[in-house]
PDB file of C-alpha atoms and ligand atoms in Angstrom:
ATOM      1  CA  UNK A 290      -5.419   9.154 -18.466  1.00  0.00           C
ATOM      2  CA  UNK A 291      -5.313   6.862 -15.479  1.00  0.00           C
ATOM      3  CA  UNK A 292      -2.051   8.230 -13.993  1.00  0.00           C
ATOM      4  CA  UNK A 293      -2.949  11.952 -14.159  1.00  0.00           C
ATOM      5  CA  UNK A 294      -4.004  12.147 -10.523  1.00  0.00           C
ATOM      6  CA  UNK A 295      -0.917  10.195  -9.445  1.00  0.00           C
ATOM      7  CA  UNK A 296       1.387  12.650 -11.254  1.00  0.00           C
ATOM      8  CA  UNK A 297      -0.523  15.780 -10.248  1.00  0.00           C
ATOM      9  CA  UNK A 298      -0.054  14.968  -6.557  1.00  0.00           C
ATOM     10  CA  UNK A 299       3.705  14.541  -6.766  1.00  0.00           C
ATOM     11  CA  UNK A 300       6.799  16.644  -7.499  1.00  0.00           C
ATOM     12  CA  UNK A 301       9.192  14.165  -9.087  1.00  0.00           C
ATOM     13  CA  UNK A 302      12.170  16.434  -8.473  1.00  0.00           C
ATOM     14  CA  UNK A 303      11.557  15.857  -4.761  1.00  0.00           C
ATOM     15  CA  UNK A 304      10.289  12.290  -4.454  1.00  0.00           C
ATOM     16  CA  UNK A 305      12.067   9.036  -5.307  1.00  0.00           C
ATOM     17  CA  UNK A 306       8.747   7.498  -6.380  1.00  0.00           C
ATOM     18  CA  UNK A 307       8.617   6.370 -10.042  1.00  0.00           C
ATOM     19  CA  UNK A 308       6.915   8.654 -12.579  1.00  0.00           C
ATOM     20  CA  UNK A 309       5.465   5.663 -14.339  1.00  0.00           C
ATOM     21  CA  UNK A 310       6.734   6.540 -17.812  1.00  0.00           C
ATOM     22  CA  UNK A 311       7.549   2.938 -18.673  1.00  0.00           C
ATOM     23  CA  UNK A 312       5.369   0.896 -20.951  1.00  0.00           C
ATOM     24  CA  UNK A 313       2.911  -1.324 -19.129  1.00  0.00           C
ATOM     25  CA  UNK A 314       4.031  -4.899 -19.504  1.00  0.00           C
ATOM     26  CA  UNK A 315       2.013  -7.548 -21.244  1.00  0.00           C
ATOM     27  CA  UNK A 316       0.577  -8.002 -24.711  1.00  0.00           C
ATOM     28  CA  UNK A 317      -1.124  -5.046 -26.396  1.00  0.00           C
ATOM     29  CA  UNK A 318      -4.848  -5.026 -25.773  1.00  0.00           C
ATOM     30  CA  UNK A 319      -4.719  -7.780 -23.196  1.00  0.00           C
ATOM     31  CA  UNK A 320      -3.923  -8.203 -19.535  1.00  0.00           C
ATOM     32  CA  UNK A 321      -0.600  -9.826 -18.672  1.00  0.00           C
ATOM     33  CA  UNK A 322      -0.844 -13.107 -16.823  1.00  0.00           C
ATOM     34  CA  UNK A 323      -0.299 -13.545 -14.006  1.00  0.00           C
ATOM     35  CA  UNK A 324      -1.378 -10.195 -12.561  1.00  0.00           C
ATOM     36  CA  UNK A 325       0.799  -8.555  -9.924  1.00  0.00           C
ATOM     37  CA  UNK A 326      -0.329  -7.375  -6.519  1.00  0.00           C
ATOM     38  CA  UNK A 327       1.463  -5.759  -3.623  1.00  0.00           C
ATOM     39  CA  UNK A 328       0.822  -4.272  -0.213  1.00  0.00           C
ATOM     40  CA  UNK A 329       2.982  -1.327   0.821  1.00  0.00           C
ATOM     41  CA  UNK A 330       3.084  -0.482   4.508  1.00  0.00           C
ATOM     42  CA  UNK A 331       3.204   3.297   4.607  1.00  0.00           C
ATOM     43  CA  UNK A 332       4.122   5.316   7.651  1.00  0.00           C
ATOM     44  CA  UNK A 333       2.721   8.687   6.549  1.00  0.00           C
ATOM     45  CA  UNK A 334       0.596  11.125   8.527  1.00  0.00           C
ATOM     46  CA  UNK A 335      -1.017   7.875   9.673  1.00  0.00           C
ATOM     47  CA  UNK A 336       0.184   4.320   9.335  1.00  0.00           C
ATOM     48  CA  UNK A 337      -1.734   2.424   6.658  1.00  0.00           C
ATOM     49  CA  UNK A 338      -1.343  -0.437   4.215  1.00  0.00           C
ATOM     50  CA  UNK A 339      -1.722   0.291   0.484  1.00  0.00           C
ATOM     51  CA  UNK A 340      -3.223  -2.650  -1.374  1.00  0.00           C
ATOM     52  CA  UNK A 341      -2.490  -2.501  -5.107  1.00  0.00           C
ATOM     53  CA  UNK A 342      -3.905  -4.786  -7.794  1.00  0.00           C
ATOM     54  CA  UNK A 343      -2.590  -4.706 -11.369  1.00  0.00           C
ATOM     55  CA  UNK A 344      -5.340  -4.019 -13.874  1.00  0.00           C
ATOM     56  CA  UNK A 345      -5.399  -2.265 -17.237  1.00  0.00           C
ATOM     57  CA  UNK A 346      -1.683  -1.425 -17.104  1.00  0.00           C
ATOM     58  CA  UNK A 347      -1.824   0.329 -13.713  1.00  0.00           C
ATOM     59  CA  UNK A 348      -2.121  -0.624 -10.062  1.00  0.00           C
ATOM     60  CA  UNK A 349      -5.611  -0.108  -8.645  1.00  0.00           C
ATOM     61  CA  UNK A 350      -5.069   1.152  -5.099  1.00  0.00           C
ATOM     62  CA  UNK A 351      -6.793   1.131  -1.733  1.00  0.00           C
ATOM     63  CA  UNK A 352      -5.405   2.521   1.551  1.00  0.00           C
ATOM     64  CA  UNK A 353      -6.293   0.214   4.437  1.00  0.00           C
ATOM     65  CA  UNK A 354      -5.666   1.949   7.801  1.00  0.00           C
ATOM     66  CA  UNK A 355      -5.812  -1.236   9.894  1.00  0.00           C
ATOM     67  CA  UNK A 356      -4.197  -3.400   7.268  1.00  0.00           C
ATOM     68  CA  UNK A 357      -5.506  -6.677   5.899  1.00  0.00           C
ATOM     69  CA  UNK A 358      -6.998  -9.168   8.334  1.00  0.00           C
ATOM     70  CA  UNK A 359      -7.072 -12.942   7.902  1.00  0.00           C
ATOM     71  CA  UNK A 360     -10.140 -13.131  10.151  1.00  0.00           C
ATOM     72  CA  UNK A 361     -13.242 -13.508   7.960  1.00  0.00           C
ATOM     73  CA  UNK A 362     -15.303 -11.667  10.599  1.00  0.00           C
ATOM     74  CA  UNK A 363     -13.283  -8.436  10.187  1.00  0.00           C
ATOM     75  CA  UNK A 364     -14.420  -5.729   7.785  1.00  0.00           C
ATOM     76  CA  UNK A 365     -11.557  -3.297   7.420  1.00  0.00           C
ATOM     77  CA  UNK A 366     -12.058   0.101   5.818  1.00  0.00           C
ATOM     78  CA  UNK A 367     -10.234   0.420   2.476  1.00  0.00           C
ATOM     79  CA  UNK A 368     -10.200   3.876   0.904  1.00  0.00           C
ATOM     80  CA  UNK A 369      -9.805   3.829  -2.875  1.00  0.00           C
ATOM     81  CA  UNK A 370      -6.901   6.053  -3.880  1.00  0.00           C
ATOM     82  CA  UNK A 371      -5.442   7.115  -7.214  1.00  0.00           C
ATOM     83  CA  UNK A 372      -4.155   4.461  -9.633  1.00  0.00           C
ATOM     84  CA  UNK A 373      -0.403   3.957  -9.343  1.00  0.00           C
ATOM     85  CA  UNK A 374       2.025   3.099 -12.158  1.00  0.00           C
ATOM     86  CA  UNK A 375       2.942  -0.557 -12.584  1.00  0.00           C
ATOM     87  CA  UNK A 376       6.586   0.137 -11.680  1.00  0.00           C
ATOM     88  CA  UNK A 377       5.497   1.470  -8.283  1.00  0.00           C
ATOM     89  CA  UNK A 378       4.912  -2.174  -7.370  1.00  0.00           C
ATOM     90  CA  UNK A 379       8.349  -2.865  -5.916  1.00  0.00           C
ATOM     91  CA  UNK A 380       8.985   0.624  -4.532  1.00  0.00           C
ATOM     92  CA  UNK A 381      10.363   0.856  -1.038  1.00  0.00           C
ATOM     93  CA  UNK A 382      12.013   3.935   0.387  1.00  0.00           C
ATOM     94  CA  UNK A 383      11.654   7.340   1.942  1.00  0.00           C
ATOM     95  CA  UNK A 384       9.400  10.092   0.615  1.00  0.00           C
ATOM     96  CA  UNK A 385      11.277  13.065   2.113  1.00  0.00           C
ATOM     97  CA  UNK A 386       8.567  15.698   1.684  1.00  0.00           C
ATOM     98  CA  UNK A 387       5.284  16.490   0.004  1.00  0.00           C
ATOM     99  CA  UNK A 388       2.411  14.120  -0.702  1.00  0.00           C
ATOM    100  CA  UNK A 389       2.750  10.814   1.147  1.00  0.00           C
ATOM    101  CA  UNK A 390       5.760  12.068   3.134  1.00  0.00           C
ATOM    102  CA  UNK A 391       7.006   9.160   5.183  1.00  0.00           C
ATOM    103  CA  UNK A 392       8.470   5.693   4.803  1.00  0.00           C
ATOM    104  CA  UNK A 393       7.209   3.039   2.386  1.00  0.00           C
ATOM    105  CA  UNK A 394       7.886  -0.656   3.026  1.00  0.00           C
ATOM    106  CA  UNK A 395       7.124  -3.410   0.528  1.00  0.00           C
ATOM    107  CA  UNK A 396       5.153  -5.534   3.002  1.00  0.00           C
ATOM    108  CA  UNK A 397       3.900  -8.226   0.618  1.00  0.00           C
ATOM    109  CA  UNK A 398       3.737  -9.010  -3.075  1.00  0.00           C
ATOM    110  CA  UNK A 399       2.781 -11.788  -5.403  1.00  0.00           C
ATOM    111  CA  UNK A 400       0.095 -12.493  -7.936  1.00  0.00           C
ATOM    112  CA  UNK A 401      -3.651 -11.992  -7.904  1.00  0.00           C
ATOM    113  CA  UNK A 402      -6.565 -13.424  -9.831  1.00  0.00           C
ATOM    114  CA  UNK A 403     -10.042 -11.932 -10.191  1.00  0.00           C
ATOM    115  CA  UNK A 404     -12.841 -14.245  -9.057  1.00  0.00           C
ATOM    116  CA  UNK A 405     -15.319 -12.346 -11.237  1.00  0.00           C
ATOM    117  CA  UNK A 406     -15.826 -12.266 -15.012  1.00  0.00           C
ATOM    118  CA  UNK A 407     -14.898  -8.619 -15.519  1.00  0.00           C
ATOM    119  CA  UNK A 408     -12.823  -6.451 -13.205  1.00  0.00           C
ATOM    120  CA  UNK A 409     -14.158  -3.204 -14.708  1.00  0.00           C
ATOM    121  CA  UNK A 410     -17.744  -4.278 -14.171  1.00  0.00           C
ATOM    122  CA  UNK A 411     -16.952  -5.484 -10.611  1.00  0.00           C
ATOM    123  CA  UNK A 412     -15.433  -2.073  -9.814  1.00  0.00           C
ATOM    124  CA  UNK A 413     -18.519  -0.311 -11.163  1.00  0.00           C
ATOM    125  CA  UNK A 414     -20.775  -2.559  -9.132  1.00  0.00           C
ATOM    126  CA  UNK A 415     -18.564  -2.141  -6.063  1.00  0.00           C
ATOM    127  CA  UNK A 416     -18.044  -5.862  -5.446  1.00  0.00           C
ATOM    128  CA  UNK A 417     -14.665  -7.287  -6.446  1.00  0.00           C
ATOM    129  CA  UNK A 418     -13.905 -10.867  -5.450  1.00  0.00           C
ATOM    130  CA  UNK A 419     -10.333 -12.001  -5.930  1.00  0.00           C
ATOM    131  CA  UNK A 420      -7.619 -14.404  -4.833  1.00  0.00           C
ATOM    132  CA  UNK A 421      -4.136 -13.446  -3.648  1.00  0.00           C
ATOM    133  CA  UNK A 422      -0.978 -15.513  -3.792  1.00  0.00           C
ATOM    134  CA  UNK A 423       1.646 -13.553  -1.878  1.00  0.00           C
ATOM    135  CA  UNK A 424       4.196 -14.381   0.797  1.00  0.00           C
ATOM    136  CA  UNK A 425       1.866 -13.298   3.597  1.00  0.00           C
ATOM    137  CA  UNK A 426      -1.573 -12.994   2.055  1.00  0.00           C
ATOM    138  CA  UNK A 427      -3.218 -15.904   0.294  1.00  0.00           C
ATOM    139  CA  UNK A 428      -6.641 -17.188  -0.573  1.00  0.00           C
ATOM    140  CA  UNK A 429      -9.907 -15.507  -1.375  1.00  0.00           C
ATOM    141  CA  UNK A 430     -10.920 -11.917  -0.519  1.00  0.00           C
ATOM    142  CA  UNK A 431     -13.548  -9.371  -1.417  1.00  0.00           C
ATOM    143  CA  UNK A 432     -13.587  -5.586  -1.692  1.00  0.00           C
ATOM    144  CA  UNK A 433     -17.107  -4.173  -1.236  1.00  0.00           C
ATOM    145  CA  UNK A 434     -17.925  -0.513  -1.776  1.00  0.00           C
ATOM    146  CA  UNK A 435     -19.975   1.027   1.012  1.00  0.00           C
ATOM    147  CA  UNK A 436     -22.669   3.649   0.781  1.00  0.00           C
ATOM    148  CA  UNK A 437     -21.563   7.251   1.291  1.00  0.00           C
ATOM    149  CA  UNK A 438     -22.846   9.067   4.331  1.00  0.00           C
ATOM    150  CA  UNK A 439     -24.779  12.297   3.754  1.00  0.00           C
ATOM    151  CA  UNK A 440     -21.809  14.262   5.142  1.00  0.00           C
ATOM    152  CA  UNK A 441     -19.214  12.595   2.882  1.00  0.00           C
ATOM    153  CA  UNK A 442     -17.368  15.400   1.023  1.00  0.00           C
ATOM    154  CA  UNK A 443     -17.817  15.261  -2.779  1.00  0.00           C
ATOM    155  CA  UNK A 444     -14.132  14.421  -3.361  1.00  0.00           C
ATOM    156  CA  UNK A 445     -14.436  11.382  -1.091  1.00  0.00           C
ATOM    157  CA  UNK A 446     -17.685   9.991  -2.532  1.00  0.00           C
ATOM    158  CA  UNK A 447     -17.551   6.440  -3.809  1.00  0.00           C
ATOM    159  CA  UNK A 448     -14.085   5.854  -2.358  1.00  0.00           C
ATOM    160  CA  UNK A 449     -15.052   3.951   0.749  1.00  0.00           C
ATOM    161  CA  UNK A 450     -14.777   0.154   0.542  1.00  0.00           C
ATOM    162  CA  UNK A 451     -14.393  -2.746   2.962  1.00  0.00           C
ATOM    163  CA  UNK A 452     -11.675  -5.383   2.635  1.00  0.00           C
ATOM    164  CA  UNK A 453     -12.874  -8.780   3.854  1.00  0.00           C
ATOM    165  CA  UNK A 454     -11.173 -12.172   3.923  1.00  0.00           C
ATOM    166  CA  UNK A 455     -13.351 -15.021   2.760  1.00  0.00           C
ATOM    167  CA  UNK A 456     -13.488 -18.029   5.026  1.00  0.00           C
ATOM    168  CA  UNK A 457     -11.091 -20.582   3.533  1.00  0.00           C
ATOM    169  CA  UNK A 458      -7.922 -22.551   4.206  1.00  0.00           C
ATOM    170  CA  UNK A 459      -5.960 -19.291   4.591  1.00  0.00           C
ATOM    171  CA  UNK A 460      -8.334 -17.490   6.969  1.00  0.00           C
ATOM    172  CA  UNK A 461      -7.987 -17.545  10.736  1.00  0.00           C
ATOM    173  CA  UNK A 462      -7.478 -15.507  13.900  1.00  0.00           C
ATOM    174  CA  UNK A 463      -3.737 -14.866  13.294  1.00  0.00           C
ATOM    175  CA  UNK A 464      -2.904 -11.117  13.390  1.00  0.00           C
ATOM    176  CA  UNK A 465      -0.823 -11.080  10.220  1.00  0.00           C
ATOM    177  CA  UNK A 466       0.329  -7.440  10.526  1.00  0.00           C
ATOM    178  CA  UNK A 467       1.779  -8.166  13.989  1.00  0.00           C
ATOM    179  CA  UNK A 468       3.028 -11.666  13.130  1.00  0.00           C
ATOM    180  CA  UNK A 469       4.797 -10.612   9.922  1.00  0.00           C
ATOM    181  CA  UNK A 470       5.609  -6.891  10.245  1.00  0.00           C
ATOM    182  CA  UNK A 471       8.755  -6.684   8.093  1.00  0.00           C
ATOM    183  CA  UNK A 472       9.635  -5.997   4.466  1.00  0.00           C
ATOM    184  CA  UNK A 473       9.548  -8.833   1.944  1.00  0.00           C
ATOM    185  CA  UNK A 474      12.092  -6.891  -0.132  1.00  0.00           C
ATOM    186  CA  UNK A 475      14.797  -5.850   2.334  1.00  0.00           C
ATOM    187  CA  UNK A 476      13.611  -7.978   5.280  1.00  0.00           C
ATOM    188  CA  UNK A 477      13.994  -4.885   7.465  1.00  0.00           C
ATOM    189  CA  UNK A 478      11.709  -2.636   9.459  1.00  0.00           C
ATOM    190  CA  UNK A 479      10.954   1.084   8.908  1.00  0.00           C
ATOM    191  CA  UNK A 480      14.120   2.146  10.739  1.00  0.00           C
ATOM    192  CA  UNK A 481      16.263  -0.050   8.464  1.00  0.00           C
ATOM    193  CA  UNK A 482      14.731   1.560   5.375  1.00  0.00           C
ATOM    194  CA  UNK A 483      15.291   4.989   6.946  1.00  0.00           C
ATOM    195  CA  UNK A 484      18.867   4.202   7.942  1.00  0.00           C
ATOM    196  CA  UNK A 485      19.653   3.681   4.265  1.00  0.00           C
ATOM    197  CA  UNK A 486      18.184   7.043   3.277  1.00  0.00           C
ATOM    198  CA  UNK A 487      17.583   9.404   6.175  1.00  0.00           C
ATOM    199  CA  UNK A 488      16.769  12.931   4.966  1.00  0.00           C
ATOM    200  CA  UNK A 489      18.749  15.546   6.922  1.00  0.00           C
ATOM    201  CA  UNK A 490      15.629  17.629   7.449  1.00  0.00           C
ATOM    202  CA  UNK A 491      14.104  14.710   9.351  1.00  0.00           C
ATOM    203  CA  UNK A 492      17.003  14.540  11.775  1.00  0.00           C
ATOM    204  CA  UNK A 493      16.585  18.202  12.647  1.00  0.00           C
ATOM    205  CA  UNK A 494      12.995  17.473  13.462  1.00  0.00           C
ATOM    206  CA  UNK A 495      10.599  19.317  11.194  1.00  0.00           C
ATOM    207  CA  UNK A 496       9.123  16.220   9.534  1.00  0.00           C
ATOM    208  CA  UNK A 497       8.942  14.405  12.837  1.00  0.00           C
ATOM    209  CA  UNK A 498       7.300  17.264  14.672  1.00  0.00           C
ATOM    210  CA  UNK A 499       3.879  15.724  14.174  1.00  0.00           C
ATOM    211  CA  UNK A 500       1.705  15.174  17.162  1.00  0.00           C
ATOM    212  CA  UNK A 501      -0.038  12.046  18.269  1.00  0.00           C
ATOM    213  CA  UNK A 502       0.960   8.418  18.132  1.00  0.00           C
ATOM    214  CA  UNK A 503       2.322   8.657  14.577  1.00  0.00           C
ATOM    215  CA  UNK A 504       4.641  11.539  15.462  1.00  0.00           C
ATOM    216  CA  UNK A 505       5.889   9.663  18.502  1.00  0.00           C
ATOM    217  CA  UNK A 506       6.428   6.436  16.551  1.00  0.00           C
ATOM    218  CA  UNK A 507       8.209   8.344  13.798  1.00  0.00           C
ATOM    219  CA  UNK A 508      10.563  10.084  16.229  1.00  0.00           C
ATOM    220  CA  UNK A 509      11.483   6.705  17.727  1.00  0.00           C
ATOM    221  CA  UNK A 510      12.132   5.238  14.295  1.00  0.00           C
ATOM    222  CA  UNK A 511      14.242   8.242  13.251  1.00  0.00           C
ATOM    223  CA  UNK A 512      16.362   7.858  16.392  1.00  0.00           C
ATOM    224  CA  UNK A 513      16.919   4.150  15.734  1.00  0.00           C
ATOM    225  CA  UNK A 514      17.714   4.832  12.085  1.00  0.00           C
ATOM    226  CA  UNK A 515      20.225   7.554  12.987  1.00  0.00           C
ATOM    227  CA  UNK A 516      21.928   5.187  15.449  1.00  0.00           C
ATOM    228  CA  UNK A 517      22.127   2.409  12.851  1.00  0.00           C
ATOM    229  CA  UNK A 518      23.433   4.828  10.249  1.00  0.00           C
ATOM    230  CA  UNK A 519      26.207   6.187  12.468  1.00  0.00           C
ATOM    231  CA  UNK A 520      27.171   2.663  13.631  1.00  0.00           C
ATOM    232  CA  UNK A 521      27.504   1.666   9.982  1.00  0.00           C
ATOM    233  CA  UNK A 522      29.521   4.814   9.221  1.00  0.00           C
ATOM    234  CA  UNK A 523      32.073   3.977  11.947  1.00  0.00           C
ATOM    235  CA  UNK A 524      32.402   0.423  10.655  1.00  0.00           C
ATOM    236  CA  UNK A 525      32.944   1.681   7.123  1.00  0.00           C
ATOM    237  CA  UNK A 526      35.631   4.100   8.340  1.00  0.00           C
ATOM    238  CA  UNK A 527      37.818   1.474   9.970  1.00  0.00           C
TER     239      UNK A 527
HETATM  240 MN1   MN B 869      -0.124   5.402   1.152  1.00  0.00          MN
END
């Protein structure tokens, strides 16, 4: 059951994330065409970018701490995470508590195409070549699994990959995460997404009481969101 881990980690009475009960789209026994991909920018305990590729009725998922790079010389760590349901693909919102607590932004989406004969076999071999056609990310890429270190904990073994842009028309030194930081769904930033759905508990500070750069960034975003929310409230009241 590919979504067991996804469901085990979440309490759906407390998170707005989809359970994934819907039928996977596409013809029975075959992959739909074209295949969907997305990248969700996720401000959780650490900022990362979740790359998701539709395959076998679910979204294969990798968390990329630095985000995708268009520079073919960069090799960015991509940690394989649990498969997500297909209807997670356009999710954007606030996870108020629990696993993944934070803000999710739909940073890019579009279609993808394997550049290998079999995706299952490529995953087993740890070498998946593919092409993306999104708003921000295009062209040819590869995910390569890296060897585990001797001190890698058992639960983490085999999860470490590198995301690399192939050199092509769409590669170059542009920092795409800085150049195009906003949502392709709402066109807003994290504070805009939060302003629409700011959990009370966050305003009083418990969720934002994290240390380090993430905690600081989150407190700033919460402040901005609260200001936007109250400005909107006054407008609505007049
Ligand atoms: Mn994530």
